[in-house]
mmCIF file with all atom_site columns, C-alpha atoms in Angstrom:
data_model
loop_
_atom_site.group_PDB
_atom_site.id
_atom_site.type_symbol
_atom_site.label_atom_id
_atom_site.label_alt_id
_atom_site.label_comp_id
_atom_site.label_asym_id
_atom_site.label_entity_id
_atom_site.label_seq_id
_atom_site.pdbx_PDB_ins_code
_atom_site.Cartn_x
_atom_site.Cartn_y
_atom_site.Cartn_z
_atom_site.occupancy
_atom_site.B_iso_or_equiv
_atom_site.pdbx_formal_charge
_atom_site.auth_seq_id
_atom_site.auth_comp_id
_atom_site.auth_asym_id
_atom_site.auth_atom_id
_atom_site.pdbx_PDB_model_num
ATOM 1   C CA . MET H 1 1   ? 78.820  -31.469 121.711 1.00 30.00 ? 1   MET H CA 1
ATOM 2   C CA . ALA H 1 2   ? 75.283  -31.367 120.478 1.00 32.00 ? 2   ALA H CA 1
ATOM 3   C CA . CYS H 1 3   ? 75.574  -34.759 118.800 1.00 34.00 ? 3   CYS H CA 1
ATOM 4   C CA . GLY H 1 4   ? 76.426  -36.478 122.086 1.00 36.00 ? 4   GLY H CA 1
ATOM 5   C CA . GLY H 1 5   ? 79.005  -38.677 120.360 1.00 41.00 ? 5   GLY H CA 1
ATOM 6   C CA . LEU H 1 6   ? 82.694  -39.157 120.871 1.00 40.00 ? 6   LEU H CA 1
ATOM 7   C CA . GLN H 1 7   ? 84.805  -36.307 122.076 1.00 41.00 ? 7   GLN H CA 1
ATOM 8   C CA . LEU H 1 8   ? 88.447  -35.641 121.933 1.00 42.00 ? 8   LEU H CA 1
ATOM 9   C CA . GLY H 1 9   ? 89.454  -32.751 124.049 1.00 44.00 ? 9   GLY H CA 1
ATOM 10  C CA . LEU H 1 10  ? 89.627  -32.108 120.394 1.00 39.00 ? 10  LEU H CA 1
ATOM 11  C CA . GLY H 1 11  ? 86.325  -33.890 119.490 1.00 39.00 ? 11  GLY H CA 1
ATOM 12  C CA . PHE H 1 12  ? 84.424  -36.226 117.207 1.00 39.00 ? 12  PHE H CA 1
ATOM 13  C CA . CYS H 1 13  ? 80.765  -37.081 116.740 1.00 41.00 ? 13  CYS H CA 1
ATOM 14  C CA . LYS H 1 14  ? 79.254  -40.402 115.767 1.00 44.00 ? 14  LYS H CA 1
ATOM 15  C CA . PRO H 1 15  ? 76.772  -39.914 112.915 1.00 45.00 ? 15  PRO H CA 1
ATOM 16  C CA . LYS H 1 16  ? 73.193  -41.139 113.115 1.00 46.00 ? 16  LYS H CA 1
ATOM 17  C CA . PRO H 1 17  ? 72.240  -43.879 110.614 1.00 52.00 ? 17  PRO H CA 1
ATOM 18  C CA . GLY H 1 18  ? 72.146  -42.404 107.105 1.00 56.00 ? 18  GLY H CA 1
ATOM 19  C CA . GLU H 1 19  ? 74.176  -39.293 108.034 1.00 51.00 ? 19  GLU H CA 1
ATOM 20  C CA . ALA H 1 20  ? 77.556  -38.449 106.554 1.00 54.00 ? 20  ALA H CA 1
ATOM 21  C CA . LYS H 1 21  ? 80.698  -39.013 108.618 1.00 50.00 ? 21  LYS H CA 1
ATOM 22  C CA . PRO H 1 22  ? 81.484  -35.936 110.732 1.00 48.00 ? 22  PRO H CA 1
ATOM 23  C CA . LYS H 1 23  ? 84.127  -33.414 109.799 1.00 49.00 ? 23  LYS H CA 1
ATOM 24  C CA . PRO H 1 24  ? 87.090  -32.717 112.083 1.00 47.00 ? 24  PRO H CA 1
ATOM 25  C CA . PRO H 1 25  ? 86.146  -30.318 114.866 1.00 46.00 ? 25  PRO H CA 1
ATOM 26  C CA . ALA H 1 26  ? 86.155  -26.569 114.544 1.00 47.00 ? 26  ALA H CA 1
ATOM 27  C CA . SER H 1 27  ? 88.890  -24.859 116.486 1.00 44.00 ? 27  SER H CA 1
ATOM 28  C CA . GLY H 1 28  ? 89.310  -21.624 118.356 1.00 41.00 ? 28  GLY H CA 1
ATOM 29  C CA . PRO H 1 29  ? 86.509  -19.745 120.089 1.00 38.00 ? 29  PRO H CA 1
ATOM 30  C CA . SER H 1 30  ? 83.709  -21.501 118.186 1.00 39.00 ? 30  SER H CA 1
ATOM 31  C CA . ARG H 1 31  ? 85.043  -24.914 119.277 1.00 41.00 ? 31  ARG H CA 1
ATOM 32  C CA . ALA H 1 32  ? 85.513  -23.749 122.841 1.00 40.00 ? 32  ALA H CA 1
ATOM 33  C CA . SER H 1 33  ? 81.873  -22.703 123.055 1.00 41.00 ? 33  SER H CA 1
ATOM 34  C CA . GLN H 1 34  ? 80.816  -26.210 121.962 1.00 50.00 ? 34  GLN H CA 1
ATOM 35  C CA . ILE H 1 35  ? 82.567  -28.034 124.798 1.00 50.00 ? 35  ILE H CA 1
ATOM 36  C CA . THR H 1 36  ? 82.645  -25.672 127.768 1.00 53.00 ? 36  THR H CA 1
ATOM 37  C CA . SER H 1 37  ? 80.096  -26.001 130.548 1.00 52.00 ? 37  SER H CA 1
ATOM 38  C CA . HIS H 1 38  ? 79.141  -29.555 129.595 1.00 60.00 ? 38  HIS H CA 1
ATOM 39  C CA . ALA H 1 39  ? 77.778  -30.935 132.850 1.00 61.00 ? 39  ALA H CA 1
ATOM 40  C CA . LEU H 1 40  ? 78.709  -34.476 133.843 1.00 69.00 ? 40  LEU H CA 1
ATOM 41  C CA . TRP H 1 41  ? 76.335  -36.402 136.067 1.00 73.00 ? 41  TRP H CA 1
ATOM 42  C CA . TYR H 1 42  ? 79.272  -38.535 137.209 1.00 75.00 ? 42  TYR H CA 1
ATOM 43  C CA . PRO H 1 43  ? 82.307  -36.244 137.354 1.00 76.00 ? 43  PRO H CA 1
ATOM 44  C CA . GLU H 1 44  ? 84.356  -38.833 139.256 1.00 82.00 ? 44  GLU H CA 1
ATOM 45  C CA . PRO H 1 45  ? 87.043  -40.490 137.119 1.00 86.00 ? 45  PRO H CA 1
ATOM 46  C CA . HIS H 1 46  ? 86.023  -43.654 135.242 1.00 90.00 ? 46  HIS H CA 1
ATOM 47  C CA . GLU H 1 47  ? 88.089  -46.886 135.384 1.00 91.00 ? 47  GLU H CA 1
ATOM 48  C CA . SER H 1 48  ? 89.816  -45.682 132.207 1.00 91.00 ? 48  SER H CA 1
ATOM 49  C CA . GLY H 1 49  ? 91.544  -43.021 134.322 1.00 89.00 ? 49  GLY H CA 1
ATOM 50  C CA . GLU H 1 50  ? 91.354  -39.424 135.407 1.00 89.00 ? 50  GLU H CA 1
ATOM 51  C CA . PRO H 1 51  ? 90.947  -37.064 132.427 1.00 89.00 ? 51  PRO H CA 1
ATOM 52  C CA . GLN H 1 52  ? 94.224  -35.574 131.199 1.00 88.00 ? 52  GLN H CA 1
ATOM 53  C CA . ILE H 1 53  ? 95.128  -32.940 128.619 1.00 89.00 ? 53  ILE H CA 1
ATOM 54  C CA . GLY H 1 54  ? 95.516  -34.789 125.320 1.00 90.00 ? 54  GLY H CA 1
ATOM 55  C CA . ASP H 1 55  ? 92.744  -37.314 126.010 1.00 90.00 ? 55  ASP H CA 1
ATOM 56  C CA . ALA H 1 56  ? 90.376  -38.613 123.388 1.00 90.00 ? 56  ALA H CA 1
ATOM 57  C CA . GLY H 1 57  ? 87.165  -40.019 124.754 1.00 88.00 ? 57  GLY H CA 1
ATOM 58  C CA . PHE H 1 58  ? 83.422  -39.798 124.947 1.00 85.00 ? 58  PHE H CA 1
ATOM 59  C CA . VAL H 1 59  ? 80.647  -38.988 127.398 1.00 86.00 ? 59  VAL H CA 1
ATOM 60  C CA . HIS H 1 60  ? 78.578  -42.035 128.387 1.00 85.00 ? 60  HIS H CA 1
ATOM 61  C CA . GLU H 1 61  ? 75.680  -41.776 130.831 1.00 85.00 ? 61  GLU H CA 1
ATOM 62  C CA . GLY H 1 62  ? 77.082  -38.574 132.281 1.00 84.00 ? 62  GLY H CA 1
ATOM 63  C CA . ALA H 1 63  ? 80.702  -39.698 132.679 1.00 87.00 ? 63  ALA H CA 1
ATOM 64  C CA . PHE H 1 64  ? 83.788  -38.920 130.574 1.00 89.00 ? 64  PHE H CA 1
ATOM 65  C CA . ILE H 1 65  ? 85.353  -42.164 129.333 1.00 90.00 ? 65  ILE H CA 1
ATOM 66  C CA . ARG H 1 66  ? 88.961  -41.993 128.120 1.00 92.00 ? 66  ARG H CA 1
ATOM 67  C CA . LEU H 1 67  ? 89.865  -43.838 124.903 1.00 94.00 ? 67  LEU H CA 1
ATOM 68  C CA . PHE H 1 68  ? 93.511  -42.815 124.539 1.00 94.00 ? 68  PHE H CA 1
ATOM 69  C CA . ASN H 1 69  ? 95.882  -39.927 125.152 1.00 93.00 ? 69  ASN H CA 1
ATOM 70  C CA . LEU H 1 70  ? 97.948  -38.310 122.409 1.00 92.00 ? 70  LEU H CA 1
ATOM 71  C CA . ASP H 1 71  ? 100.783 -37.325 124.761 1.00 90.00 ? 71  ASP H CA 1
ATOM 72  C CA . THR H 1 72  ? 103.243 -40.226 124.843 1.00 86.00 ? 72  THR H CA 1
ATOM 73  C CA . SER H 1 73  ? 105.893 -38.274 126.781 1.00 85.00 ? 73  SER H CA 1
ATOM 74  C CA . THR H 1 74  ? 104.796 -39.877 130.058 1.00 85.00 ? 74  THR H CA 1
ATOM 75  C CA . SER H 1 75  ? 103.358 -43.316 130.831 1.00 88.00 ? 75  SER H CA 1
ATOM 76  C CA . GLU H 1 76  ? 101.031 -41.731 133.414 1.00 88.00 ? 76  GLU H CA 1
ATOM 77  C CA . LYS H 1 77  ? 98.747  -40.520 130.604 1.00 90.00 ? 77  LYS H CA 1
ATOM 78  C CA . GLU H 1 78  ? 98.522  -43.908 128.878 1.00 91.00 ? 78  GLU H CA 1
ATOM 79  C CA . VAL H 1 79  ? 95.038  -45.484 128.776 1.00 92.00 ? 79  VAL H CA 1
ATOM 80  C CA . LYS H 1 80  ? 95.179  -49.247 129.451 1.00 92.00 ? 80  LYS H CA 1
ATOM 81  C CA . PHE H 1 81  ? 91.433  -49.878 129.749 1.00 93.00 ? 81  PHE H CA 1
ATOM 82  C CA . TRP H 1 82  ? 90.653  -50.853 126.119 1.00 93.00 ? 82  TRP H CA 1
ATOM 83  C CA . GLU H 1 83  ? 91.602  -53.925 124.093 1.00 92.00 ? 83  GLU H CA 1
ATOM 84  C CA . PRO H 1 84  ? 93.230  -53.408 121.761 1.00 93.00 ? 84  PRO H CA 1
ATOM 85  C CA . PRO H 1 85  ? 94.833  -50.195 123.010 1.00 91.00 ? 85  PRO H CA 1
ATOM 86  C CA . PHE H 1 86  ? 95.120  -47.359 120.515 1.00 92.00 ? 86  PHE H CA 1
ATOM 87  C CA . GLU H 1 87  ? 98.478  -47.291 118.733 1.00 91.00 ? 87  GLU H CA 1
ATOM 88  C CA . ILE H 1 88  ? 99.649  -43.800 117.822 1.00 89.00 ? 88  ILE H CA 1
ATOM 89  C CA . ILE H 1 89  ? 101.069 -43.949 114.300 1.00 89.00 ? 89  ILE H CA 1
ATOM 90  C CA . GLU H 1 90  ? 102.013 -40.279 113.937 1.00 91.00 ? 90  GLU H CA 1
ATOM 91  C CA . PRO H 1 91  ? 103.558 -38.919 117.148 1.00 89.00 ? 91  PRO H CA 1
ATOM 92  C CA . LEU H 1 92  ? 102.327 -35.598 118.456 1.00 90.00 ? 92  LEU H CA 1
ATOM 93  C CA . PRO H 1 93  ? 104.695 -32.824 117.267 1.00 89.00 ? 93  PRO H CA 1
ATOM 94  C CA . ARG H 1 94  ? 107.086 -31.683 119.992 1.00 88.00 ? 94  ARG H CA 1
ATOM 95  C CA . GLY H 1 95  ? 105.974 -28.696 121.993 1.00 88.00 ? 95  GLY H CA 1
ATOM 96  C CA . VAL H 1 96  ? 102.368 -28.450 120.766 1.00 90.00 ? 96  VAL H CA 1
ATOM 97  C CA . LEU H 1 97  ? 100.801 -29.079 124.168 1.00 90.00 ? 97  LEU H CA 1
ATOM 98  C CA . LYS H 1 98  ? 101.604 -25.693 125.698 1.00 90.00 ? 98  LYS H CA 1
ATOM 99  C CA . ILE H 1 99  ? 99.611  -25.637 128.923 1.00 89.00 ? 99  ILE H CA 1
ATOM 100 C CA . ASP H 1 100 ? 98.357  -22.483 130.623 1.00 90.00 ? 100 ASP H CA 1
ATOM 101 C CA . ARG H 1 101 ? 98.058  -23.306 134.346 1.00 89.00 ? 101 ARG H CA 1
ATOM 102 C CA . ARG H 1 102 ? 96.170  -20.970 136.660 1.00 85.00 ? 102 ARG H CA 1
ATOM 103 C CA . GLN H 1 103 ? 96.119  -21.427 140.420 1.00 81.00 ? 103 GLN H CA 1
ATOM 104 C CA . ARG H 1 104 ? 92.878  -20.630 142.229 1.00 76.00 ? 104 ARG H CA 1
ATOM 105 C CA . PRO H 1 105 ? 90.700  -19.534 139.306 1.00 77.00 ? 105 PRO H CA 1
ATOM 106 C CA . LEU H 1 106 ? 87.793  -20.628 141.520 1.00 80.00 ? 106 LEU H CA 1
ATOM 107 C CA . VAL H 1 107 ? 87.709  -20.696 145.301 1.00 86.00 ? 107 VAL H CA 1
ATOM 108 C CA . PRO H 1 108 ? 85.676  -23.211 147.321 1.00 88.00 ? 108 PRO H CA 1
ATOM 109 C CA . ASP H 1 109 ? 82.016  -22.354 146.735 1.00 85.00 ? 109 ASP H CA 1
ATOM 110 C CA . GLN H 1 110 ? 78.934  -23.436 144.789 1.00 85.00 ? 110 GLN H CA 1
ATOM 111 C CA . TYR H 1 111 ? 78.782  -22.355 141.141 1.00 83.00 ? 111 TYR H CA 1
ATOM 112 C CA . CYS H 1 112 ? 75.615  -22.504 139.021 1.00 84.00 ? 112 CYS H CA 1
ATOM 113 C CA . SER H 1 113 ? 75.402  -22.851 135.253 1.00 84.00 ? 113 SER H CA 1
ATOM 114 C CA . HIS H 1 114 ? 73.286  -20.517 133.140 1.00 82.00 ? 114 HIS H CA 1
ATOM 115 C CA . GLY H 1 115 ? 69.628  -20.786 134.128 1.00 86.00 ? 115 GLY H CA 1
ATOM 116 C CA . VAL H 1 116 ? 70.203  -22.248 137.596 1.00 85.00 ? 116 VAL H CA 1
ATOM 117 C CA . GLU H 1 117 ? 69.415  -19.966 140.504 1.00 83.00 ? 117 GLU H CA 1
ATOM 118 C CA . SER H 1 118 ? 69.829  -20.362 144.240 1.00 78.00 ? 118 SER H CA 1
ATOM 119 C CA . ARG H 1 119 ? 66.395  -20.077 145.848 1.00 70.00 ? 119 ARG H CA 1
ATOM 120 C CA . GLN H 1 120 ? 67.155  -20.144 149.527 1.00 58.00 ? 120 GLN H CA 1
ATOM 121 C CA . MET H 1 121 ? 70.141  -20.599 151.778 1.00 61.00 ? 121 MET H CA 1
ATOM 122 C CA . THR H 1 122 ? 70.009  -21.406 155.447 1.00 58.00 ? 122 THR H CA 1
ATOM 123 C CA . ALA H 1 123 ? 72.808  -21.866 157.877 1.00 60.00 ? 123 ALA H CA 1
ATOM 124 C CA . GLY H 1 124 ? 72.624  -23.780 161.102 1.00 58.00 ? 124 GLY H CA 1
ATOM 125 C CA . ALA H 1 125 ? 75.127  -24.172 163.872 1.00 57.00 ? 125 ALA H CA 1
ATOM 126 C CA . ASN H 1 126 ? 75.423  -26.617 166.704 1.00 59.00 ? 126 ASN H CA 1
ATOM 127 C CA . VAL H 1 127 ? 78.493  -28.778 167.190 1.00 58.00 ? 127 VAL H CA 1
ATOM 128 C CA . THR H 1 128 ? 79.116  -28.576 163.434 1.00 60.00 ? 128 THR H CA 1
ATOM 129 C CA . ALA H 1 129 ? 78.068  -25.890 160.989 1.00 58.00 ? 129 ALA H CA 1
ATOM 130 C CA . THR H 1 130 ? 75.684  -26.847 158.202 1.00 59.00 ? 130 THR H CA 1
ATOM 131 C CA . LEU H 1 131 ? 74.709  -24.971 155.081 1.00 58.00 ? 131 LEU H CA 1
ATOM 132 C CA . THR H 1 132 ? 71.873  -25.916 152.759 1.00 66.00 ? 132 THR H CA 1
ATOM 133 C CA . ALA H 1 133 ? 70.752  -24.426 149.486 1.00 70.00 ? 133 ALA H CA 1
ATOM 134 C CA . LYS H 1 134 ? 67.804  -24.966 147.184 1.00 80.00 ? 134 LYS H CA 1
ATOM 135 C CA . TYR H 1 135 ? 68.105  -24.385 143.477 1.00 81.00 ? 135 TYR H CA 1
ATOM 136 C CA . THR H 1 136 ? 65.724  -23.742 140.611 1.00 83.00 ? 136 THR H CA 1
ATOM 137 C CA . CYS H 1 137 ? 66.579  -24.602 137.016 1.00 84.00 ? 137 CYS H CA 1
ATOM 138 C CA . LYS H 1 138 ? 64.834  -22.207 134.629 1.00 85.00 ? 138 LYS H CA 1
ATOM 139 C CA . VAL H 1 139 ? 66.146  -23.769 131.409 1.00 85.00 ? 139 VAL H CA 1
ATOM 140 C CA . ALA H 1 140 ? 66.073  -27.293 129.902 1.00 85.00 ? 140 ALA H CA 1
ATOM 141 C CA . GLN H 1 141 ? 69.358  -28.334 131.561 1.00 80.00 ? 141 GLN H CA 1
ATOM 142 C CA . GLY H 1 142 ? 71.547  -26.957 134.294 1.00 81.00 ? 142 GLY H CA 1
ATOM 143 C CA . ALA H 1 143 ? 74.318  -27.882 136.665 1.00 80.00 ? 143 ALA H CA 1
ATOM 144 C CA . ILE H 1 144 ? 75.761  -26.938 140.024 1.00 81.00 ? 144 ILE H CA 1
ATOM 145 C CA . LEU H 1 145 ? 79.451  -27.289 140.775 1.00 80.00 ? 145 LEU H CA 1
ATOM 146 C CA . GLU H 1 146 ? 80.411  -27.482 144.417 1.00 82.00 ? 146 GLU H CA 1
ATOM 147 C CA . LEU H 1 147 ? 84.117  -27.006 145.029 1.00 83.00 ? 147 LEU H CA 1
ATOM 148 C CA . LYS H 1 148 ? 85.373  -28.077 148.423 1.00 87.00 ? 148 LYS H CA 1
ATOM 149 C CA . SER H 1 149 ? 88.947  -26.944 147.720 1.00 86.00 ? 149 SER H CA 1
ATOM 150 C CA . ASP H 1 150 ? 90.751  -24.475 145.448 1.00 83.00 ? 150 ASP H CA 1
ATOM 151 C CA . ALA H 1 151 ? 90.652  -25.251 141.737 1.00 81.00 ? 151 ALA H CA 1
ATOM 152 C CA . VAL H 1 152 ? 93.539  -25.307 139.290 1.00 83.00 ? 152 VAL H CA 1
ATOM 153 C CA . ALA H 1 153 ? 92.734  -24.556 135.648 1.00 84.00 ? 153 ALA H CA 1
ATOM 154 C CA . GLU H 1 154 ? 94.726  -26.157 132.848 1.00 85.00 ? 154 GLU H CA 1
ATOM 155 C CA . THR H 1 155 ? 94.025  -25.146 129.262 1.00 87.00 ? 155 THR H CA 1
ATOM 156 C CA . LEU H 1 156 ? 95.927  -25.401 126.013 1.00 88.00 ? 156 LEU H CA 1
ATOM 157 C CA . PHE H 1 157 ? 97.083  -22.347 124.147 1.00 89.00 ? 157 PHE H CA 1
ATOM 158 C CA . GLU H 1 158 ? 95.725  -22.312 120.590 1.00 88.00 ? 158 GLU H CA 1
ATOM 159 C CA . ASN H 1 159 ? 98.237  -23.834 118.235 1.00 88.00 ? 159 ASN H CA 1
ATOM 160 C CA . GLN H 1 160 ? 98.054  -24.214 114.432 1.00 92.00 ? 160 GLN H CA 1
ATOM 161 C CA . ALA H 1 161 ? 100.439 -27.191 114.437 1.00 93.00 ? 161 ALA H CA 1
ATOM 162 C CA . LEU H 1 162 ? 98.098  -29.037 116.826 1.00 92.00 ? 162 LEU H CA 1
ATOM 163 C CA . GLU H 1 163 ? 95.052  -28.104 114.740 1.00 91.00 ? 163 GLU H CA 1
ATOM 164 C CA . LYS H 1 164 ? 96.717  -29.461 111.572 1.00 94.00 ? 164 LYS H CA 1
ATOM 165 C CA . TYR H 1 165 ? 97.713  -32.644 113.445 1.00 93.00 ? 165 TYR H CA 1
ATOM 166 C CA . ILE H 1 166 ? 94.082  -33.137 114.513 1.00 91.00 ? 166 ILE H CA 1
ATOM 167 C CA . VAL H 1 167 ? 92.795  -32.694 110.958 1.00 93.00 ? 167 VAL H CA 1
ATOM 168 C CA . ARG H 1 168 ? 95.386  -35.182 109.588 1.00 94.00 ? 168 ARG H CA 1
ATOM 169 C CA . ASN H 1 169 ? 94.575  -37.844 112.195 1.00 93.00 ? 169 ASN H CA 1
ATOM 170 C CA . HIS H 1 170 ? 90.862  -37.356 112.855 1.00 92.00 ? 170 HIS H CA 1
ATOM 171 C CA . ASP H 1 171 ? 89.719  -40.192 110.556 1.00 92.00 ? 171 ASP H CA 1
ATOM 172 C CA . ILE H 1 172 ? 92.139  -42.676 112.181 1.00 93.00 ? 172 ILE H CA 1
ATOM 173 C CA . TRP H 1 173 ? 90.928  -41.764 115.678 1.00 91.00 ? 173 TRP H CA 1
ATOM 174 C CA . TYR H 1 174 ? 87.303  -41.881 114.599 1.00 91.00 ? 174 TYR H CA 1
ATOM 175 C CA . GLY H 1 175 ? 87.867  -45.301 113.004 1.00 92.00 ? 175 GLY H CA 1
ATOM 176 C CA . TYR H 1 176 ? 89.437  -46.674 116.186 1.00 93.00 ? 176 TYR H CA 1
ATOM 177 C CA . ALA H 1 177 ? 86.529  -45.459 118.308 1.00 91.00 ? 177 ALA H CA 1
ATOM 178 C CA . THR H 1 178 ? 83.758  -46.592 115.966 1.00 92.00 ? 178 THR H CA 1
ATOM 179 C CA . ASP H 1 179 ? 85.136  -49.544 113.982 1.00 91.00 ? 179 ASP H CA 1
ATOM 180 C CA . THR H 1 180 ? 87.610  -51.110 116.428 1.00 92.00 ? 180 THR H CA 1
ATOM 181 C CA . LEU H 1 181 ? 85.809  -50.446 119.718 1.00 90.00 ? 181 LEU H CA 1
ATOM 182 C CA . GLY H 1 182 ? 82.277  -50.036 118.383 1.00 86.00 ? 182 GLY H CA 1
ATOM 183 C CA . HIS H 1 183 ? 81.476  -46.704 120.056 1.00 80.00 ? 183 HIS H CA 1
#
């Protein structure tokens, strides 16, 4: 998000001093374009846990930090890092997290974001094979993703019940993140 504030796989932004409180996030294609291709400097999971579908969190110094997860159907998604933990008052409606899983959408390789170009590749072989690449970033920001194994994509199908749930609960989530935790 352009504001760099809190995100909920669904999203919030923290206003700057003097600004009005943000509105619930847009949905659909316009929302997707706001959050896709957001490079993380530290893509490794934070102590708060590996990102899961249903997470609310924020990006801090290049890492995604989980605040809570809306899916209470499994304890594996629960975030135990924060005190006090977030208490879900209105449960997520049954069946709204319809996940579209795709095996091997990307094969092991190096992938560049818009504006990043590979300048030179050299391969060397002795006992082990080595491959090096040099990149040029021709825009203000760019990223390179290096996959060492096959990827699995998990996305949510658009869902009006989920969108309405987000709008109803956005202020509560925003209050927890900003007032309770101070983020």
